[in-house]
Every structure is written in C-alpha cells, then in structure tokens.
Amino acid sequence: MGAGFLVGVIGVLILSHATYSTIQYRALLKITEEEFSGPPIDVVVELIVSFVLCLWAAMAAPGNFKSIHPQSEENRVVALPANLDFMIFNHRGKIFPLETELKLK
Amino acid sequence: MAVHDDVNGSTEKSNSGMDELLTFNAENMQNNMKVIYYSRTFLSIISGAIAGILGFTGLMGFIFYFLVMAITSVALAAKASFSIHSYFNSWNCIIFDGFLGGLMSFVLFWTFAYDIVHIF
C-alpha cells in the first residue's frame, strides 16, 4: 500500500501543477491575442510523467491478485489445530522443544 | 474443460474424481475483481483530467479513453504475469470489467478539467 500510494499522490500533484501551468498559458495567450492550438511542450511532458506514475500506482496500490485455484499453495488450509475436540496434549511431541514460530502452511 | 460456477463455500475441496469440474476460490476471485475495479476507476479519473488539460473535445476524448483502457488492460494482464486463468475465470474479467463505470468517471473529470483550464 505505502509506496504505490505515495507514487499516486506524486502523480496527482504533478497533474495539478500541469493544470496550473496550462491556466497560466491560456492567460498569456489571452494577452497576446493568439489562438490556443495545444498545450506547451513542458505541460505535455508533465502529463506523460504523471500518467506513468499513476499507472504504476494503480497497479501497485490496490494489492496483489490472489490465486483462485483450490490446489494452489496459498489456498491450502491446514485447520486441524483449530479443531478443539481433537487436540491431544499427552503425546510424544512434548519432549521436543517448543517451536513458537510454527508455520501453518 | 467445463467451468463450474457454483461455489458454496469460500474454499472448496478438490477431490481427485472431480478433475472435470473446475472449482475456484470465490473469496480470492472477489478480491481480484476489487483490485481491477480500483485500478480502472483511478486510471479513468486520471485520464479524464489529462484529456481535459490537453483540451480534447468530442470523439477525440473517447478515443483517448479507449486507448488508456487498452493500456490498462495490458498492464493488468502483465500484473497477473499473463497467466489469466489462475486469477480469473475468463479474459473478459480483465478486458471489459469496470469499463462503463469508468467511462462515467472519465466524462465527469474530463468536463471538470476542461472547464477549469479552458473556459474559466
């Protein structure tokens, strides 16, 4: 979430700066009485940069895709310890040292 | 391969005899669709603002929207590392979902940015 979101914020800031530059350019055109044919080149560069940043943010910020296959590694559920009726404490495992960082995968 | 859409639980067991029916995890499917909607909505808002600043009018803006959505589709497929079928049940999810809703946001922000920059 963090890095992608930050990139998106930077992209939106560059976009708002491009907006401001274009407004000033329009005001300049109004003084010199010329027609608007297109935004100046630095605004176009800013727009392209902000679009690339926002594309990156849109890919990074919402999180990753998760596999929908029930056989895949991340979907495998090992829920035997949660079944309280079948917990057995009096077994040979108690002579081994306790592993607190036991992974359930 | 038959696609079996009837999902009752969040995780389904796949028996060895049920290889014909392709079951999938509905919760992760929902998550993937949410990610797609998020990306598309954000990018349609951004592309609307860009189209407004560039001063597109009429058909040109809609062509720009189609272009941006095509880029988004390619980027989403690249994010899924082009193995679509392990994350979605069809290509339509990645290409068409969120397209019309994004179009509404696009037109809103297009007119908004155009008004701010070029009219006022």
Coordinates of C-alpha atoms in Angstrom, one line a residue:
Chain A
M1 CA 0.0 0.0 0.0
G2 CA 2.6 2.6 1.1
A3 CA 5.0 3.0 -1.8
G4 CA 2.3 2.7 -4.5
F5 CA 0.0 5.2 -2.8
L6 CA 2.9 7.7 -2.4
V7 CA 3.7 7.4 -6.1
G8 CA 0.0 8.1 -6.9
V9 CA 0.0 11.2 -4.7
I10 CA 3.1 12.5 -6.5
G11 CA 1.4 11.8 -9.9
V12 CA -1.7 13.7 -8.9
L13 CA 0.5 16.6 -7.6
I14 CA 2.3 16.8 -11.0
L15 CA -1.0 16.7 -12.7
S16 CA -2.3 19.6 -10.7
H17 CA 0.9 21.5 -11.5
A18 CA 0.3 20.8 -15.2
T19 CA -3.2 22.2 -14.8
Y20 CA -1.9 25.4 -13.2
S21 CA 0.7 25.8 -16.0
T22 CA -1.9 25.4 -18.7
I23 CA -4.2 28.0 -17.0
Q24 CA -1.3 30.5 -17.0
Y25 CA -0.5 29.7 -20.6
R26 CA -4.1 30.4 -21.5
A27 CA -3.9 33.7 -19.7
L28 CA -0.7 34.6 -21.6
L29 CA -2.5 33.7 -24.9
K30 CA -5.3 36.0 -23.9
I31 CA -2.9 38.9 -23.5
T32 CA -1.0 38.3 -26.8
E33 CA -4.3 37.5 -28.5
E34 CA -3.3 34.2 -30.1
E35 CA -5.3 31.1 -30.7
F36 CA -4.9 28.0 -28.5
S37 CA -3.6 25.2 -30.6
G38 CA -2.3 22.9 -27.9
P39 CA -0.6 23.0 -24.5
P40 CA 3.1 23.8 -24.4
I41 CA 5.7 21.0 -24.5
D42 CA 6.6 21.1 -20.8
V43 CA 3.0 20.6 -19.9
V44 CA 2.8 17.6 -22.3
V45 CA 5.9 16.1 -20.7
E46 CA 4.4 16.6 -17.2
L47 CA 1.2 14.9 -18.2
I48 CA 3.1 11.9 -19.6
V49 CA 5.2 11.6 -16.4
S50 CA 2.1 11.9 -14.2
F51 CA 0.3 9.3 -16.3
V52 CA 3.1 6.8 -16.0
L53 CA 3.3 7.4 -12.2
C54 CA -0.4 7.0 -11.8
L55 CA -0.4 3.8 -14.0
W56 CA 2.3 2.4 -11.6
A57 CA 0.2 3.5 -8.6
A58 CA -2.9 1.9 -10.0
M59 CA -1.1 -1.4 -10.4
A60 CA 0.7 -1.3 -7.1
A61 CA -1.7 0.3 -4.6
P62 CA -4.8 -2.0 -4.7
G63 CA -2.9 -5.1 -3.6
N64 CA -1.9 -8.3 -5.4
F65 CA -4.1 -10.8 -7.2
K66 CA -4.7 -14.0 -5.3
S67 CA -4.9 -17.4 -7.0
I68 CA -8.3 -18.8 -7.3
H69 CA -7.2 -22.4 -7.7
P70 CA -8.1 -24.5 -4.7
Q71 CA -4.9 -26.6 -5.3
S72 CA -2.5 -23.6 -5.2
E73 CA -0.1 -23.1 -2.4
E74 CA -1.7 -20.0 -0.8
N75 CA -5.2 -21.5 -0.7
R76 CA -4.3 -24.6 1.2
V77 CA -5.9 -24.6 4.6
V78 CA -4.4 -26.5 7.5
A79 CA -7.0 -26.2 10.2
L80 CA -6.5 -29.2 12.3
P81 CA -5.1 -27.4 15.4
A82 CA -8.3 -25.2 15.4
N83 CA -10.4 -28.2 15.9
L84 CA -10.5 -28.3 19.8
D85 CA -12.2 -31.6 20.1
F86 CA -9.3 -33.4 18.6
M87 CA -6.5 -31.8 20.5
I88 CA -4.2 -34.2 22.2
F89 CA -1.6 -33.0 24.7
N90 CA -0.4 -36.3 26.0
H91 CA 1.8 -37.4 23.1
R92 CA 5.5 -37.8 22.3
G93 CA 5.7 -34.2 20.9
K94 CA 6.0 -32.8 24.4
I95 CA 9.6 -34.0 24.8
F96 CA 10.7 -31.9 21.9
P97 CA 11.5 -28.2 22.3
L98 CA 8.5 -25.9 21.6
E99 CA 8.7 -24.1 18.3
T100 CA 6.9 -20.8 18.7
E101 CA 7.2 -19.7 15.0
L102 CA 5.4 -22.7 13.7
K103 CA 4.1 -22.1 10.2
L104 CA 0.7 -23.4 9.4
K105 CA 1.3 -23.7 5.7
Chain B
M1 CA -12.9 -28.2 -19.6
A2 CA -16.2 -27.3 -18.0
V3 CA -16.3 -24.3 -15.9
H4 CA -18.2 -24.9 -12.7
D5 CA -19.5 -21.6 -11.3
D6 CA -21.5 -23.0 -8.4
V7 CA -19.4 -22.1 -5.4
N8 CA -20.9 -22.7 -2.0
G9 CA -18.1 -22.2 0.5
S10 CA -15.1 -19.9 0.4
T11 CA -12.7 -22.8 -0.1
E12 CA -13.7 -26.0 -1.8
K13 CA -12.1 -29.3 -1.6
S14 CA -11.0 -30.7 -4.9
N15 CA -11.4 -34.4 -4.9
S16 CA -9.4 -36.5 -7.3
G17 CA -12.6 -37.6 -9.0
M18 CA -13.7 -34.0 -9.6
D19 CA -11.0 -33.0 -12.0
E20 CA -13.5 -32.4 -14.7
L21 CA -15.2 -29.6 -12.7
L22 CA -13.0 -26.6 -12.3
T23 CA -13.7 -25.2 -8.9
F24 CA -12.3 -21.9 -7.6
N25 CA -11.9 -19.9 -4.5
A26 CA -14.8 -17.3 -4.6
E27 CA -13.2 -15.1 -1.9
N28 CA -10.0 -14.6 -3.8
M29 CA -12.0 -14.1 -7.0
Q30 CA -13.9 -11.2 -5.3
N31 CA -10.6 -9.8 -4.2
N32 CA -9.2 -9.8 -7.7
M33 CA -12.3 -8.1 -9.2
K34 CA -12.0 -5.4 -6.5
V35 CA -8.4 -4.8 -7.5
I36 CA -9.4 -4.5 -11.1
Y37 CA -12.2 -2.0 -10.3
Y38 CA -9.9 0.0 -8.2
S39 CA -7.3 0.3 -10.9
R40 CA -9.8 1.1 -13.7
T41 CA -11.6 3.8 -11.7
F42 CA -8.4 5.5 -10.6
L43 CA -7.0 5.5 -14.1
S44 CA -10.2 6.7 -15.7
I45 CA -10.3 9.7 -13.3
I46 CA -6.6 10.5 -14.1
S47 CA -7.1 10.1 -17.9
G48 CA -10.2 12.3 -17.7
A49 CA -8.1 15.0 -16.1
I50 CA -5.4 14.6 -18.7
A51 CA -7.9 14.7 -21.6
G52 CA -9.4 17.9 -20.1
I53 CA -6.0 19.6 -19.7
L54 CA -4.9 18.6 -23.3
G55 CA -8.2 20.2 -24.5
F56 CA -9.7 17.2 -26.2
T57 CA -13.3 17.7 -27.5
G58 CA -15.8 15.4 -29.0
L59 CA -14.8 12.0 -30.4
M60 CA -11.1 12.6 -29.6
G61 CA -11.7 12.3 -25.9
F62 CA -13.4 8.9 -26.2
I63 CA -10.7 7.6 -28.5
F64 CA -8.2 8.7 -25.7
Y65 CA -10.3 6.8 -23.2
F66 CA -10.3 3.6 -25.2
L67 CA -6.5 4.0 -25.6
V68 CA -6.0 4.4 -21.9
M69 CA -8.2 1.4 -21.1
A70 CA -6.3 -0.7 -23.6
I71 CA -3.1 0.2 -21.9
T72 CA -4.7 -0.6 -18.5
S73 CA -5.8 -4.0 -19.8
V74 CA -2.3 -4.8 -20.9
A75 CA -0.9 -3.6 -17.6
L76 CA -3.3 -5.7 -15.6
A77 CA -2.5 -8.7 -17.7
A78 CA 1.2 -8.1 -17.1
K79 CA 0.4 -7.8 -13.3
A80 CA -1.2 -11.2 -13.5
S81 CA 2.0 -12.2 -15.3
F82 CA -0.2 -13.3 -18.3
S83 CA -1.4 -16.4 -16.6
I84 CA -5.0 -15.1 -16.5
H85 CA -6.7 -18.4 -15.7
S86 CA -5.0 -18.8 -12.4
Y87 CA -6.5 -15.5 -11.2
F88 CA -9.8 -15.1 -13.2
N89 CA -12.2 -17.4 -14.9
S90 CA -12.1 -15.7 -18.3
W91 CA -10.3 -13.0 -20.3
N92 CA -13.5 -10.8 -20.2
C93 CA -12.9 -10.0 -16.5
I94 CA -9.6 -8.3 -17.3
I95 CA -10.6 -6.6 -20.5
F96 CA -14.2 -5.4 -20.0
D97 CA -15.0 -5.2 -16.3
G98 CA -15.3 -1.7 -15.0
F99 CA -15.3 -0.2 -18.5
L100 CA -18.7 1.6 -18.5
G101 CA -18.4 2.7 -14.8
G102 CA -15.0 4.1 -15.6
L103 CA -16.5 5.9 -18.7
M104 CA -18.8 7.9 -16.4
S105 CA -16.0 9.0 -14.1
F106 CA -13.9 9.8 -17.2
V107 CA -16.6 12.1 -18.7
L108 CA -17.1 13.8 -15.3
F109 CA -13.4 14.6 -14.8
W110 CA -12.9 15.4 -18.5
T111 CA -15.5 18.1 -18.4
F112 CA -14.4 19.3 -15.0
A113 CA -10.7 19.7 -16.1
Y114 CA -11.7 21.2 -19.4
D115 CA -14.0 23.8 -17.7
I116 CA -11.3 24.7 -15.2
V117 CA -8.5 25.1 -17.7
H118 CA -10.1 26.3 -20.9
I119 CA -13.4 28.0 -20.0
F120 CA -12.9 29.9 -16.7

